[in-house]
Coordinates of C-alpha atoms in Angstrom, one line a residue:
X30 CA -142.9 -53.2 68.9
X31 CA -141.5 -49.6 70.2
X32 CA -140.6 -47.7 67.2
X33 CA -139.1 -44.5 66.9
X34 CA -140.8 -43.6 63.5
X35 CA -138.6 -41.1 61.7
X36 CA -140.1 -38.9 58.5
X37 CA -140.7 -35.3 56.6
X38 CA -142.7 -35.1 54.0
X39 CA -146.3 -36.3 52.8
X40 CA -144.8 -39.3 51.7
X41 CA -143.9 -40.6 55.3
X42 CA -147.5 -39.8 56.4
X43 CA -149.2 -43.0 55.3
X44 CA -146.1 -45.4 56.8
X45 CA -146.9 -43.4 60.2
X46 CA -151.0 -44.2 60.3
X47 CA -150.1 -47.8 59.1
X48 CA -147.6 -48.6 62.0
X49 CA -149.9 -47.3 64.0
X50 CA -153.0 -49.1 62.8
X51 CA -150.7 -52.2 63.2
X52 CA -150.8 -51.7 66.8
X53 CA -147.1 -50.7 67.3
X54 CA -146.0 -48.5 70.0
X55 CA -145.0 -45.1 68.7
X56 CA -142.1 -43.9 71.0
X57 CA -141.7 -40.5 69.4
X58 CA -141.8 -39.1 65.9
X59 CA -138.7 -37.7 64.8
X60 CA -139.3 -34.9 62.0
X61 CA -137.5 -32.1 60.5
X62 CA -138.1 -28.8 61.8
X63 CA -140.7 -26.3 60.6
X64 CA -140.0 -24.3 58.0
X65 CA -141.4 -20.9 56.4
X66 CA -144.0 -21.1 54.3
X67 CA -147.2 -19.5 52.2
X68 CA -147.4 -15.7 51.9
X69 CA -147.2 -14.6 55.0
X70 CA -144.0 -16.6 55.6
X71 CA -145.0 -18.1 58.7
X72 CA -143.0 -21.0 60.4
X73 CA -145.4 -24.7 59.3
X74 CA -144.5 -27.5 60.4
X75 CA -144.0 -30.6 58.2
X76 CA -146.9 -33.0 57.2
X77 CA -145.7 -35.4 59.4
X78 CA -145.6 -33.2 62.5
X79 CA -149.0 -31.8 61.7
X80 CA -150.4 -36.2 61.5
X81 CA -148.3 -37.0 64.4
X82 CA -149.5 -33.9 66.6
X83 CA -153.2 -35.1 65.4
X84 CA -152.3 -38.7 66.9
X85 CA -151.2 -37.2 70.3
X86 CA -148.3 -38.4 69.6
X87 CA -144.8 -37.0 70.8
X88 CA -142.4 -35.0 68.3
X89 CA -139.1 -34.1 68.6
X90 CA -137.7 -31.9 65.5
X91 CA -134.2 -31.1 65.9
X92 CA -131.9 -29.4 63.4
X93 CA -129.0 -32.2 63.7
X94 CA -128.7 -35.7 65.5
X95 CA -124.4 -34.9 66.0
X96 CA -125.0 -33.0 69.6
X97 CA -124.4 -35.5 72.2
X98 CA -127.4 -34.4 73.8
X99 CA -129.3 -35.1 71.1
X100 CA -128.7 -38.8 70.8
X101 CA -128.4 -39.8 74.5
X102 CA -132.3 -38.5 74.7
X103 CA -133.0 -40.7 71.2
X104 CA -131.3 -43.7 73.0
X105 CA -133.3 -43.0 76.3
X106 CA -136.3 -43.5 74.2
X107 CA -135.3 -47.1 74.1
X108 CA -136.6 -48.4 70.7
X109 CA -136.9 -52.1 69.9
X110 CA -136.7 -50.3 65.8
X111 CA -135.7 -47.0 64.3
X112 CA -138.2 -46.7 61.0
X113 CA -137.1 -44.1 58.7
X114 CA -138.8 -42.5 55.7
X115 CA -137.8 -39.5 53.9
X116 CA -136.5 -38.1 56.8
X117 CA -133.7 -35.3 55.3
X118 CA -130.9 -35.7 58.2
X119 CA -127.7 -38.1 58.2
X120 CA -128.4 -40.4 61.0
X121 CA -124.9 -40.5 63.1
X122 CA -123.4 -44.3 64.2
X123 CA -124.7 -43.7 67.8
X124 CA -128.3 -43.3 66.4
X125 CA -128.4 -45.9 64.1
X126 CA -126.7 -48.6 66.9
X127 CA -129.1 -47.2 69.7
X128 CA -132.3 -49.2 68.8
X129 CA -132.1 -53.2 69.6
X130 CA -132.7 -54.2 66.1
X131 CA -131.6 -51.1 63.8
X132 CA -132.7 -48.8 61.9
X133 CA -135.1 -49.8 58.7
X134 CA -135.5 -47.3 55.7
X135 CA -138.3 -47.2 53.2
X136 CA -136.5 -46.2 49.8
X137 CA -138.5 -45.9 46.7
X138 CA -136.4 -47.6 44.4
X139 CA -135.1 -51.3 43.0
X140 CA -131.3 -50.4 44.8
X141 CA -128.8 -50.4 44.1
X142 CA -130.6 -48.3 41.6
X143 CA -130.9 -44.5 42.7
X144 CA -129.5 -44.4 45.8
X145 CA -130.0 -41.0 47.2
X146 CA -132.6 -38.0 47.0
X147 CA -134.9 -37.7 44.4
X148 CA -135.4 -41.6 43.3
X149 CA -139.1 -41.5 41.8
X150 CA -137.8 -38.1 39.5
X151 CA -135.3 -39.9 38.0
X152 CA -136.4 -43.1 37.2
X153 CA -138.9 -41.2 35.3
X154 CA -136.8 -38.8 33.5
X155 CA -134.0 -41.7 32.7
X156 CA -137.1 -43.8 31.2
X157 CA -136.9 -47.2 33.7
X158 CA -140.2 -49.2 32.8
X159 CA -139.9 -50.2 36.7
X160 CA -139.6 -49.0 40.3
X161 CA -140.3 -50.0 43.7
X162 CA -139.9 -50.1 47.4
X163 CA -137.0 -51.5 49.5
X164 CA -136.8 -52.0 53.2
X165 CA -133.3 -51.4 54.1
X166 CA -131.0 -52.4 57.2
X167 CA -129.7 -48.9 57.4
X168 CA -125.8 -48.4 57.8
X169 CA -123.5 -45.1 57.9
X170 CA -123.1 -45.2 54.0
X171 CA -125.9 -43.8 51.4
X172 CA -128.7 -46.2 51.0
X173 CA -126.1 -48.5 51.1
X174 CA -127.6 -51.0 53.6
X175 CA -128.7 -54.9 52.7
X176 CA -132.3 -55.3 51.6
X177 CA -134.8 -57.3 53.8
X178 CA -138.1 -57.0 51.5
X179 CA -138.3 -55.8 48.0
X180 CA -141.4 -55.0 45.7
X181 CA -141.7 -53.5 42.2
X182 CA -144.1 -51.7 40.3
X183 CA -143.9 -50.9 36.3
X184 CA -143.9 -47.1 35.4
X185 CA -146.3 -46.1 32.3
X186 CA -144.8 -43.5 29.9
X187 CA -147.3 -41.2 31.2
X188 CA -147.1 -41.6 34.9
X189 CA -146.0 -38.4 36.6
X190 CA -144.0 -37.9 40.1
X191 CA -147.0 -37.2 41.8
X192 CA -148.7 -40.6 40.7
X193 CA -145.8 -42.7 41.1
X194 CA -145.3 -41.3 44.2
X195 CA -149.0 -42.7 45.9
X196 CA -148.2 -45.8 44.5
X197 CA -144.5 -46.1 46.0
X198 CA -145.8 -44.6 49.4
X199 CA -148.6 -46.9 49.8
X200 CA -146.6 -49.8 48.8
X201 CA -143.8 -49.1 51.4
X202 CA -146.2 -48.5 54.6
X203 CA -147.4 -52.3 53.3
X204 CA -143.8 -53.5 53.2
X205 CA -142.9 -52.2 56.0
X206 CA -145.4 -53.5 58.3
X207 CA -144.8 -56.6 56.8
X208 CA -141.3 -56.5 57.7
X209 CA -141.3 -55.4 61.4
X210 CA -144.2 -58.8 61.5
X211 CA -140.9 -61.3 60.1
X212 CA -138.1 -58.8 61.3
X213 CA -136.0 -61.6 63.4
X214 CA -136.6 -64.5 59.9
X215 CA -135.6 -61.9 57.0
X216 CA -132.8 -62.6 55.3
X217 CA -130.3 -59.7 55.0
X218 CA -129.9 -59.3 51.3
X219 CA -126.4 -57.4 51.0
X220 CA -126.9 -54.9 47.3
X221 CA -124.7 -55.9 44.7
X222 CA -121.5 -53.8 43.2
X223 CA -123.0 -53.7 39.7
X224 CA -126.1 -51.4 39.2
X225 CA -125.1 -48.6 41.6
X226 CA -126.8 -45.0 40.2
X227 CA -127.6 -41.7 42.0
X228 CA -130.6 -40.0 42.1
X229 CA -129.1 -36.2 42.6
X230 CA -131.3 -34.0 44.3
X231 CA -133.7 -32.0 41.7
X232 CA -132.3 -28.4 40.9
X233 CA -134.6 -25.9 40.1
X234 CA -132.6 -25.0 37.5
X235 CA -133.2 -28.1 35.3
X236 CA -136.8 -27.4 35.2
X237 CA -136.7 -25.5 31.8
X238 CA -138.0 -27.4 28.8
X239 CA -135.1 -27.7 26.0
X240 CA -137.0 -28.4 22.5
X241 CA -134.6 -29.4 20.9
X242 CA -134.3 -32.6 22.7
X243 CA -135.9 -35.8 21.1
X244 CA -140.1 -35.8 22.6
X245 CA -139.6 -39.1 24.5
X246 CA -137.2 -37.3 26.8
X247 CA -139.0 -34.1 26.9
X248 CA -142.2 -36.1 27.5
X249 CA -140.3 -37.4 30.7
X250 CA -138.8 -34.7 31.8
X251 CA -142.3 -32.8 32.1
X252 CA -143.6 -35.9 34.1
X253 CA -140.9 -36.6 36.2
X254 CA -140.7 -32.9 37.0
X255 CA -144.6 -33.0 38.3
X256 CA -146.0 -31.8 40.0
X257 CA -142.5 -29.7 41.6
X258 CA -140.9 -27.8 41.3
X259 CA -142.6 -28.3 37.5
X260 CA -141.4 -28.0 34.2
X261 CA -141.6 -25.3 32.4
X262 CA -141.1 -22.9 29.5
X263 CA -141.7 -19.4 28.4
X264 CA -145.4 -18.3 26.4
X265 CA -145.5 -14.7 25.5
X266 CA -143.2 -13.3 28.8
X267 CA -145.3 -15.9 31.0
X268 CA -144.2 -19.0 32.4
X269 CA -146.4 -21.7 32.0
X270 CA -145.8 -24.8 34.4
X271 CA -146.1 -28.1 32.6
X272 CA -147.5 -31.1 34.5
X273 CA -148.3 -33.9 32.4
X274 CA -147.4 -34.9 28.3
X275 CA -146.8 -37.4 26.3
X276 CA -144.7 -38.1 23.2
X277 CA -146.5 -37.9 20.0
X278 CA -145.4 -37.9 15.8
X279 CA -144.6 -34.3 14.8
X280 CA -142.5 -32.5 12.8
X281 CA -140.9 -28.7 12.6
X282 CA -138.2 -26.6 14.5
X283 CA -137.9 -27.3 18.1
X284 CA -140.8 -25.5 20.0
X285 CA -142.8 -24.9 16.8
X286 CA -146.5 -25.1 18.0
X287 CA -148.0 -28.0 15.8
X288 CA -151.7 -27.9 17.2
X289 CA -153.8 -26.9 20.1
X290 CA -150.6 -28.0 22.9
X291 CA -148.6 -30.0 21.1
X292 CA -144.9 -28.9 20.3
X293 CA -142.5 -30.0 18.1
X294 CA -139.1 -31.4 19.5
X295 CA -135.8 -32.2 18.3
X296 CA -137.2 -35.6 16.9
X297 CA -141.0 -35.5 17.0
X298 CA -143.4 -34.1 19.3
X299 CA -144.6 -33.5 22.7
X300 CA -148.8 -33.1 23.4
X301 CA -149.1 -31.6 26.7
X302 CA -151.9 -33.2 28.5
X303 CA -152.2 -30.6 31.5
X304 CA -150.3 -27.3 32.5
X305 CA -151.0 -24.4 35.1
X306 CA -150.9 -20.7 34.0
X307 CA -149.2 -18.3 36.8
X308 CA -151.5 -18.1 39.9
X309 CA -154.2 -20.4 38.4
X310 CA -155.1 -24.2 39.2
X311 CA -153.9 -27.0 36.7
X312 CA -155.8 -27.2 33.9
X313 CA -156.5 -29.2 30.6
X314 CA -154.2 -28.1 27.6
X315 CA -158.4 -27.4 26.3
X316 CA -159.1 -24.9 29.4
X317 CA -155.5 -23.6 29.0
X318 CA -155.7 -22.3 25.5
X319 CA -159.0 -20.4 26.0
X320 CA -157.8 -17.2 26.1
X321 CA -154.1 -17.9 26.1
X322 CA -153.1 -18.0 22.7
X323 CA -149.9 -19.5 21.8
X324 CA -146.9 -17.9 19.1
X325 CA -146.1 -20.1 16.6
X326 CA -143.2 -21.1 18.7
X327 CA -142.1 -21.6 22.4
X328 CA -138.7 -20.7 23.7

């Protein structure tokens, strides 16, 4: 099949090898443009650029898909299918109609649940025992379309972002391939009414840890925060990055150290399980505390 694969982030990079280890015919590779980065600032372009580029593959990165221009030369590519992951631009009516049979999105999540950006962070931090995958007839509304394949996974208390999000990405190259195999026999599942939630982009400015929350939510807030942009909270006029935890029996005042990395919360505890110190790796909360002692409390 001739597919216009469309993707950003590393996420979207195993869906691209696995279309093309299926055998389909990679038209272009449509991915958002490069973007400053490191200290030097420099203009890097996005892991699926840098895979498609290493596939000799063609890429187009354009800053919007409104210009005229810019969708006469997507429809002269003349796809049999449009498959977008994680791509970061509103895909316009005359993109979406232009290939034969549509436009198919990989979502990571059961929708109608967490339509929108940041779908693996919140089903963490809201505490869903499940996820998954959804190939999606795309339409002009927000993750709106019906479902053509579905596939779920259970999410451990202790699973981070970063985790969750191998699993998910793995799981939707699979579907997808699957799909594009059965494409003309799926049934078009339309999403129901009931259920609808939105997975708001994540705001830097949520990443602070608040104590005085009960530990099961603070436990999930650190994990569904890792490994960006991170929890976090203040040690001694340092901010120390929080990447992993897990909710344990305590008691004290909110952000009252208990032992070794474990903090007291609003209702019981939180034992942080890994962390990263300014301009260090991740570490163990064991490596962390040699030479770092704590206060007695954390703000």
């Amino acid at each position: 099949m001739r597919v216009i694969f469309m993707g950003t982030p590393d996420f979207s990079v195993p869906v691209l090898d696995a279309l093309v280890a299926a055998g389909h015919e990679i038209a272009c590779v449509y991915t958002q443009p490069p973007r400053p980065a490191g200290r030097g600032r420099k203009d890097r372009p996005s892991p699926v650029q840098a895979r498609a580029e290493e596939l000799g593959l063609m890429v187009r990165h354009p800053k919007s898909l409104r210009a005229a221009p810019e969708q006469t030369a997507f429809a002269a590519l003349d796809p049999d299918v449009a498959v977008v992951v994680a791509y970061g631009l509103i895909l316009p009516r005359e993109v979406l109609e232009a290939p034969c049979r549509g436009c198919l999105n990989i979502h990571a999540s059961l929708l109608p649940r967490w339509r929108g950006a940041a779908p693996i962070h919140r089903a963490i931090m809201a505490g869903d025992t499940e996820t998954g995958v959804c190939i999606m007839e795309m339409e002009e509304g927000l993750d709106t379309g019906p479902v053509l394949l579905r596939e779920t996974t259970a999410i451990d208390p202790e699973d981070t972002t970063g985790a969750l999000h191998d699993r998910l990405s793995a799981m939707g190259a699979r579907l997808v391939v699957a799909a594009l195999e059965r494409l003309r026999d799926l049934p078009r599942e339309p999403q129901p009414a009931e259920g609808v939630t939105y997975a708001a982009k994540i705001d830097k400015a949520e990443a602070k840890v608040d104590w005085t929350r009960p530990a099961p939510e603070v436990a999930r807030h650190i994990n569904g925060l890792s490994p960006f942009p991170g929890a976090w909270c203040d040690v001694a006029g340092e901010r120390l990055k929080l990447l992993r935890a897990r909710a344990v029996k305590g008691s004290a005042a909110p952000g009252t150290v208990l032992d070794g990395l474990t903090i007291a919360c609003g209702e019981g505890a939180v034992e942080i399980l890994e962390a990263q110190r300014q301009g260090k790796r991740p570490m163990s909360a064991a490596e962390i505390l040699r030479g770092f002692p704590l206060p007695e409390r954390l703000d």
